[in-house]
PDB file of C-alpha atoms in Angstrom:
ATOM      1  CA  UNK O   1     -44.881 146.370 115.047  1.00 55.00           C
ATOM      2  CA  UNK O   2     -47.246 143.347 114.719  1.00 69.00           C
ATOM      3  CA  UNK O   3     -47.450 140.994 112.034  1.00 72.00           C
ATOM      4  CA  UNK O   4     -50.593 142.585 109.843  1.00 72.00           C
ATOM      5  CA  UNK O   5     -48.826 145.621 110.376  1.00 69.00           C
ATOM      6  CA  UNK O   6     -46.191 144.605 108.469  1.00 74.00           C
ATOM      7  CA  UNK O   7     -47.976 142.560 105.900  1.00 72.00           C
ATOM      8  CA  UNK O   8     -49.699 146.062 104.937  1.00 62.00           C
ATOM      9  CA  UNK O   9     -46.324 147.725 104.684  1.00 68.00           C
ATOM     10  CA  UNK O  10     -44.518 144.925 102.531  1.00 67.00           C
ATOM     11  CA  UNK O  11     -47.725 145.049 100.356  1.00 62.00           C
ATOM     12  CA  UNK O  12     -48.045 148.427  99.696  1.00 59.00           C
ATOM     13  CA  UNK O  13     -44.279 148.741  98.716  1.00 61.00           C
ATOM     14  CA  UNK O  14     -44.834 145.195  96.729  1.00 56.00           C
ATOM     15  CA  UNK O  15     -47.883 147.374  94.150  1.00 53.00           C
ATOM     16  CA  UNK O  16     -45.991 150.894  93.917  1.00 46.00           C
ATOM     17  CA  UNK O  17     -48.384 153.087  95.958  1.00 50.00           C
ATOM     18  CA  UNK O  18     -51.469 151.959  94.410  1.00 49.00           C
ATOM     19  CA  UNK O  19     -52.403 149.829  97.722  1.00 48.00           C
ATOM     20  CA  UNK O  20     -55.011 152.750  99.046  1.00 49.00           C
ATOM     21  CA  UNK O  21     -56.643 154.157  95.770  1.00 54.00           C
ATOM     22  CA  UNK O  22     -57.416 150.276  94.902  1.00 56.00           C
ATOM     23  CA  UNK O  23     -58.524 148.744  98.092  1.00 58.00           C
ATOM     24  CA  UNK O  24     -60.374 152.252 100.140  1.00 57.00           C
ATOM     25  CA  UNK O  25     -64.050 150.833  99.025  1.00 54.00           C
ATOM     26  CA  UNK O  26     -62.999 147.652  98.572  1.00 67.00           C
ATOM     27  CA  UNK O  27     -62.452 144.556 100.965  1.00 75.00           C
ATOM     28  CA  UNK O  28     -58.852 144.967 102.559  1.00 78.00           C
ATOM     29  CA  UNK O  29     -55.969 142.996 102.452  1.00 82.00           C
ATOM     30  CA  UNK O  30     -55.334 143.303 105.963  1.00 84.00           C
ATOM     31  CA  UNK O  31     -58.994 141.802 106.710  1.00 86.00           C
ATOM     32  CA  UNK O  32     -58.040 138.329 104.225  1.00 88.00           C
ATOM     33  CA  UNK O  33     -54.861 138.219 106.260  1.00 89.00           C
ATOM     34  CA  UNK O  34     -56.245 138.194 109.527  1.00 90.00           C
ATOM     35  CA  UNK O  35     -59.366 135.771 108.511  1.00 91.00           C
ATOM     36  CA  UNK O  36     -56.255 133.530 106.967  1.00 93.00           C
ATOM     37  CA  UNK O  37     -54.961 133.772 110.324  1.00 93.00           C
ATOM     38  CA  UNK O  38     -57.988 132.817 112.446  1.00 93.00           C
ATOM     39  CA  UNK O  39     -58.426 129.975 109.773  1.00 93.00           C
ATOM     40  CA  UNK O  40     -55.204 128.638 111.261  1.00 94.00           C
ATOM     41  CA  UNK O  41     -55.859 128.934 114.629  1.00 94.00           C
ATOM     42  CA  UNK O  42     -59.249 127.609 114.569  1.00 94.00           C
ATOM     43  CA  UNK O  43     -58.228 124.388 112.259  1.00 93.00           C
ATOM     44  CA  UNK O  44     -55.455 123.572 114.112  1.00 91.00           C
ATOM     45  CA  UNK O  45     -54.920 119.902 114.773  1.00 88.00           C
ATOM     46  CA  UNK O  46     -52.611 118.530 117.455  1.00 85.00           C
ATOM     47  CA  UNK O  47     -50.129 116.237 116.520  1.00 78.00           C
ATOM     48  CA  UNK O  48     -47.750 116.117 119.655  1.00 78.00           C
ATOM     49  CA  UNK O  49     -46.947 118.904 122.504  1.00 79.00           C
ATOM     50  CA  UNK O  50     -45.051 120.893 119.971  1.00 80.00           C
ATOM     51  CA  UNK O  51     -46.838 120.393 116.497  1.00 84.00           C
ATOM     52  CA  UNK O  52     -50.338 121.039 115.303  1.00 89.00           C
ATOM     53  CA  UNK O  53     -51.907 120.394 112.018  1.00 89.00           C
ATOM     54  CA  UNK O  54     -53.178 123.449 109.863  1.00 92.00           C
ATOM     55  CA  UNK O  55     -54.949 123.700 106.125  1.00 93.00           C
ATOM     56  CA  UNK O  56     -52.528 124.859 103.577  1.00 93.00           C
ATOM     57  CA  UNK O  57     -55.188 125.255 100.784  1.00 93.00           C
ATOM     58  CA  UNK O  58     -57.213 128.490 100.845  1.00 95.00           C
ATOM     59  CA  UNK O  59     -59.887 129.770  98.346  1.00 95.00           C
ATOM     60  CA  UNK O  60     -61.259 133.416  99.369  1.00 93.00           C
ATOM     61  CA  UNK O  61     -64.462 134.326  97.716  1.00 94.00           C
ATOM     62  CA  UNK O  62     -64.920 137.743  96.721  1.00 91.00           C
ATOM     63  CA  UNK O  63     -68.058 139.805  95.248  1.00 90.00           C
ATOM     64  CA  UNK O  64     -67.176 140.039  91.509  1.00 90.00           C
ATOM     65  CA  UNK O  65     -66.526 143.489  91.645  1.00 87.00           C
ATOM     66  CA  UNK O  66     -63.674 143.474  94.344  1.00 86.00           C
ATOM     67  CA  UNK O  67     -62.339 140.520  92.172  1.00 88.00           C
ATOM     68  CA  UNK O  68     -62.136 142.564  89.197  1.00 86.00           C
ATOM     69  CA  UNK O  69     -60.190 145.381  91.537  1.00 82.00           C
ATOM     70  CA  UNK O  70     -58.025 143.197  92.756  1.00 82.00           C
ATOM     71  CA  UNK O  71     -56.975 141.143  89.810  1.00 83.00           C
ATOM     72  CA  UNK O  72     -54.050 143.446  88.756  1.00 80.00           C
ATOM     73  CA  UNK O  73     -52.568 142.781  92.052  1.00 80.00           C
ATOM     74  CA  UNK O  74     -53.109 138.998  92.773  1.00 81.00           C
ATOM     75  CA  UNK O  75     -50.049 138.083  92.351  1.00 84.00           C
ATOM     76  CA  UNK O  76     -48.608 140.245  94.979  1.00 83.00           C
ATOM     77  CA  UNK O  77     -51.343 139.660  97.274  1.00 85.00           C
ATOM     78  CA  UNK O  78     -51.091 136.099  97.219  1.00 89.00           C
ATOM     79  CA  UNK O  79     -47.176 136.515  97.431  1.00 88.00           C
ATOM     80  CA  UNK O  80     -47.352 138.513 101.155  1.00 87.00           C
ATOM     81  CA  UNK O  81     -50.371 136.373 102.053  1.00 91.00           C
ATOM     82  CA  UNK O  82     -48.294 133.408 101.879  1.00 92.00           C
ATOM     83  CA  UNK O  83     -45.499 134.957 103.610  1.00 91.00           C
ATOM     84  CA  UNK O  84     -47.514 136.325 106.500  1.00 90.00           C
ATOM     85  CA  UNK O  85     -48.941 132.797 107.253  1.00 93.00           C
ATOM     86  CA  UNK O  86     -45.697 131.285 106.813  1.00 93.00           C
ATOM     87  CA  UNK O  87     -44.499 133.630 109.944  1.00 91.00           C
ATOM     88  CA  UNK O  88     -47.956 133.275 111.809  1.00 92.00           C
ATOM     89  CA  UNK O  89     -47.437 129.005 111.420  1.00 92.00           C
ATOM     90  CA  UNK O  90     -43.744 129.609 112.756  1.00 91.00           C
ATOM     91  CA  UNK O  91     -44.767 131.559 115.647  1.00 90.00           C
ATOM     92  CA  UNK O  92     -47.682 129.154 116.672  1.00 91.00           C
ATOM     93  CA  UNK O  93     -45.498 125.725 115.679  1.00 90.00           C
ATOM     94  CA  UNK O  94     -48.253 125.173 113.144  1.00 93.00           C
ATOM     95  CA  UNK O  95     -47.233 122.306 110.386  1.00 90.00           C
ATOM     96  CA  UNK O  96     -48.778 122.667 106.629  1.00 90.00           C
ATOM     97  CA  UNK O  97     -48.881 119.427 105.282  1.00 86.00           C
ATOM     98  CA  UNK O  98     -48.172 120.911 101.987  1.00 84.00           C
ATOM     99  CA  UNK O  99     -47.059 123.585 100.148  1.00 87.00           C
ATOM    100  CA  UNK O 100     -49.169 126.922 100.422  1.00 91.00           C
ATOM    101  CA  UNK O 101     -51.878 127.757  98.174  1.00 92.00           C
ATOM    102  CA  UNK O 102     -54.080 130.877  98.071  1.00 93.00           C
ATOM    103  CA  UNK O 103     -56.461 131.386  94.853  1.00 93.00           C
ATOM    104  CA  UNK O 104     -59.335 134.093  94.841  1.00 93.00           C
ATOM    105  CA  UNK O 105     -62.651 133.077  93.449  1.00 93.00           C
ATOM    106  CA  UNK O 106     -65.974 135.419  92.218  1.00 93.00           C
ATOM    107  CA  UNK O 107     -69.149 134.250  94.798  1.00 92.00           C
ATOM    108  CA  UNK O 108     -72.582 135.631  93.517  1.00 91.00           C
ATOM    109  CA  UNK O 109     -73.912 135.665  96.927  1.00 92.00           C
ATOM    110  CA  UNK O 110     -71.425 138.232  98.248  1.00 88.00           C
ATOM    111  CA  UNK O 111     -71.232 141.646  97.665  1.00 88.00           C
ATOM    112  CA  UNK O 112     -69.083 144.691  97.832  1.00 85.00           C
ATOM    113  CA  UNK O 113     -66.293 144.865 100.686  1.00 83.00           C
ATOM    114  CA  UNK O 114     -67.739 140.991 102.132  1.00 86.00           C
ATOM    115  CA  UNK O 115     -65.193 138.101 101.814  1.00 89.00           C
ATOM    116  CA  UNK O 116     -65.192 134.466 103.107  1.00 92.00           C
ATOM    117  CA  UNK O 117     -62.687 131.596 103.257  1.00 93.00           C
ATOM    118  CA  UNK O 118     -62.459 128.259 102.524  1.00 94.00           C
ATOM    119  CA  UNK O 119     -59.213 125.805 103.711  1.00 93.00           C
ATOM    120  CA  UNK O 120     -58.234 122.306 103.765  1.00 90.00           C
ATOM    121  CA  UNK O 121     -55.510 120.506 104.938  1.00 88.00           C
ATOM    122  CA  UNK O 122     -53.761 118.559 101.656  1.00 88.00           C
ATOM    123  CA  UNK O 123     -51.081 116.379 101.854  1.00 87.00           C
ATOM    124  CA  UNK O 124     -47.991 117.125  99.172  1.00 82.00           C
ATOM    125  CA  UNK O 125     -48.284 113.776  97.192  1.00 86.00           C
ATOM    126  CA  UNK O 126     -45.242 112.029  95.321  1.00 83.00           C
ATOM    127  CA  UNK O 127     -45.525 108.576  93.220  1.00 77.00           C
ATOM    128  CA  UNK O 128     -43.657 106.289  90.653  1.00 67.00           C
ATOM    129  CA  UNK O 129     -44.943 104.012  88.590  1.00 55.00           C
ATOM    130  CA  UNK O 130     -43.762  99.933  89.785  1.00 55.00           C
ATOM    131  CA  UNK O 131     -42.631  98.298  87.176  1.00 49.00           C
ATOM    132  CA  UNK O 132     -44.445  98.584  83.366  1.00 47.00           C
ATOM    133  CA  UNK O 133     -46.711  95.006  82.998  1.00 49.00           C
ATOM    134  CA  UNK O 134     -47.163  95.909  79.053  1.00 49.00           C
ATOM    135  CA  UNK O 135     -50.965  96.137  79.478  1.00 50.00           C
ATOM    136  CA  UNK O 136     -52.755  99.982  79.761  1.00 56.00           C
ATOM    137  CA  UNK O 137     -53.422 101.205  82.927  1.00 51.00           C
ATOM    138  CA  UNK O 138     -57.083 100.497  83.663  1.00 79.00           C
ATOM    139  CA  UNK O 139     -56.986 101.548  87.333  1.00 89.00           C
ATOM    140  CA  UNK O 140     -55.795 104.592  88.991  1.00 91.00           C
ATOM    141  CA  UNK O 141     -55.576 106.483  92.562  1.00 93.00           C
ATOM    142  CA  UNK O 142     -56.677 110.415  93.073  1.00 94.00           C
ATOM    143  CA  UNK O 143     -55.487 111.874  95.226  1.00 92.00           C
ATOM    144  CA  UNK O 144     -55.519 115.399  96.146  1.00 87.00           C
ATOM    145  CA  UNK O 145     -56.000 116.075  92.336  1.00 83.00           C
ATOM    146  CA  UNK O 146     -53.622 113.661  90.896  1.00 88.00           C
ATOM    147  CA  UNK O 147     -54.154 110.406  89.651  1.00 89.00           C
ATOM    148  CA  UNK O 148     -51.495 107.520  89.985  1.00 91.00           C
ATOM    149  CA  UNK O 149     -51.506 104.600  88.210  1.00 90.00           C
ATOM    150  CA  UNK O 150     -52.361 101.016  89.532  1.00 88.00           C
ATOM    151  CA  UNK O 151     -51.303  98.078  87.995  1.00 84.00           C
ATOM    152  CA  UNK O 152     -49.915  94.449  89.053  1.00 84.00           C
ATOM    153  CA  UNK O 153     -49.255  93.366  91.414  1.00 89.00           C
ATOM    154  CA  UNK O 154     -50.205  96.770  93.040  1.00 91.00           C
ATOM    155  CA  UNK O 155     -48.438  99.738  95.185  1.00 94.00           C
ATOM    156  CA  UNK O 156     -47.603 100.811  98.680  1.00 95.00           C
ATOM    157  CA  UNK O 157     -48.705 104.191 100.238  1.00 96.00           C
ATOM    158  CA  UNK O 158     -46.909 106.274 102.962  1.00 95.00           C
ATOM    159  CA  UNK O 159     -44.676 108.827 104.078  1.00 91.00           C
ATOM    160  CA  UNK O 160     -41.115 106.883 103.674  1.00 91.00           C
ATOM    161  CA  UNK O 161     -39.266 107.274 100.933  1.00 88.00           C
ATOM    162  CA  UNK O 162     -39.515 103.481 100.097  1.00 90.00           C
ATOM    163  CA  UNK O 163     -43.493 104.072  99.366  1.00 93.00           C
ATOM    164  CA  UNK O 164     -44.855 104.215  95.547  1.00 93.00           C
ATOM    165  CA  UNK O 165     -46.977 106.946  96.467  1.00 93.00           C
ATOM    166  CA  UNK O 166     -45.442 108.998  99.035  1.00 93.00           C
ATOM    167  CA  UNK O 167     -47.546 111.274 100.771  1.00 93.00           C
ATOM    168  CA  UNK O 168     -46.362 114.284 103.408  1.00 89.00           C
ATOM    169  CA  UNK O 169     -49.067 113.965 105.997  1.00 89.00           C
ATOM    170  CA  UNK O 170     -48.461 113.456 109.764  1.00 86.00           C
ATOM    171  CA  UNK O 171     -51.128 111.241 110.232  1.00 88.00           C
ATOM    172  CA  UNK O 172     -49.909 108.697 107.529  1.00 93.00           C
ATOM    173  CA  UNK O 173     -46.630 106.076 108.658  1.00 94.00           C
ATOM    174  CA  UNK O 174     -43.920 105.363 106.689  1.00 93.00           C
ATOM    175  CA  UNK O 175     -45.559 102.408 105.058  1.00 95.00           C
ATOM    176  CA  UNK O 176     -49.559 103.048 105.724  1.00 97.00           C
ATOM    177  CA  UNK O 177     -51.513 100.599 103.403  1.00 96.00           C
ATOM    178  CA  UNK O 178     -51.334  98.469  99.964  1.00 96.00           C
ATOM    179  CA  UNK O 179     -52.887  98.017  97.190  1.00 96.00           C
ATOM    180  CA  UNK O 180     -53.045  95.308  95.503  1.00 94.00           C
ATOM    181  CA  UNK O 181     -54.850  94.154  91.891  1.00 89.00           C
ATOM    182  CA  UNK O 182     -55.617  91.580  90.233  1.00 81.00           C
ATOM    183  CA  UNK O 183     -55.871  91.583  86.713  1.00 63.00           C
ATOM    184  CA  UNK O 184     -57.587  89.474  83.978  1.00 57.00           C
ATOM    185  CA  UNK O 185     -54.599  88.110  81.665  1.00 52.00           C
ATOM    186  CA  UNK O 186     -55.155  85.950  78.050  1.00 47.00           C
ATOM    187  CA  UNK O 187     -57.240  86.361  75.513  1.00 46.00           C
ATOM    188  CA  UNK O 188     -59.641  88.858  75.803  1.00 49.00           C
ATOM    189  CA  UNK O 189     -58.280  90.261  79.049  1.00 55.00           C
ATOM    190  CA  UNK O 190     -60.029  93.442  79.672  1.00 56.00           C
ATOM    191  CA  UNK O 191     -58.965  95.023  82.968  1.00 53.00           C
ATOM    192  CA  UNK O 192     -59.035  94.549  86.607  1.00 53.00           C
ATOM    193  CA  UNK O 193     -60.566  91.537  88.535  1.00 66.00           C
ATOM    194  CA  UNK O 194     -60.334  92.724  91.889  1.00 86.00           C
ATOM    195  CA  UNK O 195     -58.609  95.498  93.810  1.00 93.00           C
ATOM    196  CA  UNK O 196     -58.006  95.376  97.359  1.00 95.00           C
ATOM    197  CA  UNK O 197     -56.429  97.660 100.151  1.00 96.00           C
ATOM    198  CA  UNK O 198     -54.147  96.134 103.282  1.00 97.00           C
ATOM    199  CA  UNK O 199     -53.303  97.824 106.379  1.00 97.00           C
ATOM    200  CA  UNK O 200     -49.577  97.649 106.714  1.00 96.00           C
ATOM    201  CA  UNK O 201     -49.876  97.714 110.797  1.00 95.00           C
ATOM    202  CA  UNK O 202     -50.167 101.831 110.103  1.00 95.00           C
ATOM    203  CA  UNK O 203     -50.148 103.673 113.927  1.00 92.00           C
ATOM    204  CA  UNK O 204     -53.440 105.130 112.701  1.00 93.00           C
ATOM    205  CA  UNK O 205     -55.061 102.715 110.888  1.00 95.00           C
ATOM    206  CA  UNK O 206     -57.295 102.863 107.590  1.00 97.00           C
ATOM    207  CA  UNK O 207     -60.867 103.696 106.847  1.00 96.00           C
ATOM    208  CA  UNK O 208     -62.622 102.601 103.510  1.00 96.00           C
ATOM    209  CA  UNK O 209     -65.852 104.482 102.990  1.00 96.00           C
ATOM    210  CA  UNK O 210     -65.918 105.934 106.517  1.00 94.00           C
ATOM    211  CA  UNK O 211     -65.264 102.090 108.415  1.00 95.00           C
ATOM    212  CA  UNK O 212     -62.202 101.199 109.902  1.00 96.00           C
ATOM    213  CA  UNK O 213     -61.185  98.280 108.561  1.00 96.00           C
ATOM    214  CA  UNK O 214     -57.716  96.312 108.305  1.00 96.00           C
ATOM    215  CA  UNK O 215     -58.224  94.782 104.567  1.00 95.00           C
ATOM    216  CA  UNK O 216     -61.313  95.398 102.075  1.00 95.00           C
ATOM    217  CA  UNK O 217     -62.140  95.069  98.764  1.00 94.00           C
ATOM    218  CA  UNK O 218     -62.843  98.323  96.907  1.00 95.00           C
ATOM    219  CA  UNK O 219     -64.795  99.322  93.922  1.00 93.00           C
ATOM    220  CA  UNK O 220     -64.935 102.201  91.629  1.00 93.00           C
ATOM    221  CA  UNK O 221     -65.303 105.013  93.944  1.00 94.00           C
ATOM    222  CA  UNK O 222     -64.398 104.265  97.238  1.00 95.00           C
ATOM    223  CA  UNK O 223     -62.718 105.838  99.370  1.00 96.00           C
ATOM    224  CA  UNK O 224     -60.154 104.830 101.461  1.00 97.00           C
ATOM    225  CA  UNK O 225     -59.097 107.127 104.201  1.00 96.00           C
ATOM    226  CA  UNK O 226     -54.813 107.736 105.645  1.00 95.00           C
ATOM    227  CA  UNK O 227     -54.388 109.953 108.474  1.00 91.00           C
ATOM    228  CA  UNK O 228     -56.207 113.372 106.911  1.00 88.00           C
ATOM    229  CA  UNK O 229     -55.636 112.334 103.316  1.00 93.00           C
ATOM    230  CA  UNK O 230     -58.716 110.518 101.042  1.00 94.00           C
ATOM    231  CA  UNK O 231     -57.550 108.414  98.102  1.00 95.00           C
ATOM    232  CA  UNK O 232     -60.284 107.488  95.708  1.00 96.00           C
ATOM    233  CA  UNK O 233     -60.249 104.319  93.328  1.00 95.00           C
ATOM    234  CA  UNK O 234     -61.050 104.478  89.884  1.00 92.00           C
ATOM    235  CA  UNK O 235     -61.492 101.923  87.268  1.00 88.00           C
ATOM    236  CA  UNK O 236     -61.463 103.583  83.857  1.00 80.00           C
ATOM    237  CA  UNK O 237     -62.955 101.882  80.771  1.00 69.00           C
ATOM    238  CA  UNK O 238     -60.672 102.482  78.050  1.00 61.00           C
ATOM    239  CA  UNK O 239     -60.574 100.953  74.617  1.00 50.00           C
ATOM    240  CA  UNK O 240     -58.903  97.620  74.050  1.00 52.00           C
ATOM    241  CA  UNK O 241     -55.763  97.684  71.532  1.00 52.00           C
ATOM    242  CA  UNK O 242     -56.588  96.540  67.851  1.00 44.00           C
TER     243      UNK O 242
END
């Protein structure tokens, strides 16, 4: 029996017998599965002989009416959908970088029984704050929707354990790049002076705004690229204590 095959069964047993009477005019599960799939295989990445890269963030668009149909069931969809790529990646040594996400999402453009999928590949991302300075944070790094602080004297980013933000990607070394800030001190003090980013002597280097570079200044907004992971700067304007 092959792997949609049993992805159907599993699913129909998962929603009680309902599985036919809600999907017949509907866009099938089976079809997301296999378009999952073929997101793999086409995304794939290699990383060595053995290993290749694959998106483990997935948004499937769906006409608003098979949205509505399948929103009793979403839960249990998403549950097999996530186990059947979990098998397909073992089978084809795929690596997420991350844990898997699948989310369904209404498209006005679509209609009845007509799907499409989007993916990316996004790191897991850990961090801890370096020591408190006693000033706010006026500074902070996104990253794959979270934001992590930056303060003095600054942070390191990479895929040891040793790194303040720690980030599971291939592509990124054990200690990739550093931040560093300076910040206005004394009277008056009202944030960051300068922030800057270091290559650490990564394997695969750094990009900031699309250039490779080995050190650069930033500014609100850039971008500074890891292996497959982006981390944007932001300089916040907050307040002053009174």
């Amino acid at each position: 029996m092959g792997g949609l095959q049993r992805f159907e069964q599993r699913l129909e047993q998962a929603i009680s017998g309902v599985f036919a009477r809600t999907f017949r005019s509907a866009v099938q599960p089976v079809e997301i599965a296999a378009s999952l799939q073929r997101e793999l295989d086409n995304k794939a990445q290699i990383l060595s002989r053995q290993r290749r890269l694959v998106p483990n963030t997935f948004v499937v668009e769906l006409a608003e009416s098979d949205l509505e149909r399948l929103a009793p069931y979403d839960s249990a969809l998403e549950s097999e959908l996530t186990h059947q790529l979990n098998e397909h990646a073992e089978l084809q040594s795929y690596v997420f970088p991350g844990p898997l996400r699948i989310s369904f999402e209404a498209a006005e453009d679509l209609g009845t029984g007509r799907f499409r999928v989007r993916s990316k590949a996004e790191a897991a991302v850990t961090g801890h704050a370096r020591g408190a300075t006693g000033r706010r944070t006026r500074a902070v790094i996104e990253v794959n929707g979270t934001q992590h602080p930056l303060s003095a004297p600054g942070l390191v980013v990479g895929r040891g354990s040793e790194a303040d933000i720690r980030i599971n990607d291939p592509g990124v070394s054990r200690r990739h790049a550093e931040f560093l800030i300076t910040s206005a001190t004394g009277p008056g003090a009202d944030g960051p002076v300068s922030v800057e980013v270091h290559d650490m002597g990564s394997t695969n280097g750094i990009r900031v705004d699309g250039q490779k570079v080995a050190r650069a200044v930033l500014h609100d907004g850039s971008r500074v690229q890891v292996g497959h992971t982006s981390l944007v700067l932001r300089l916040l304007q907050e307040a002053a204590d009174v």
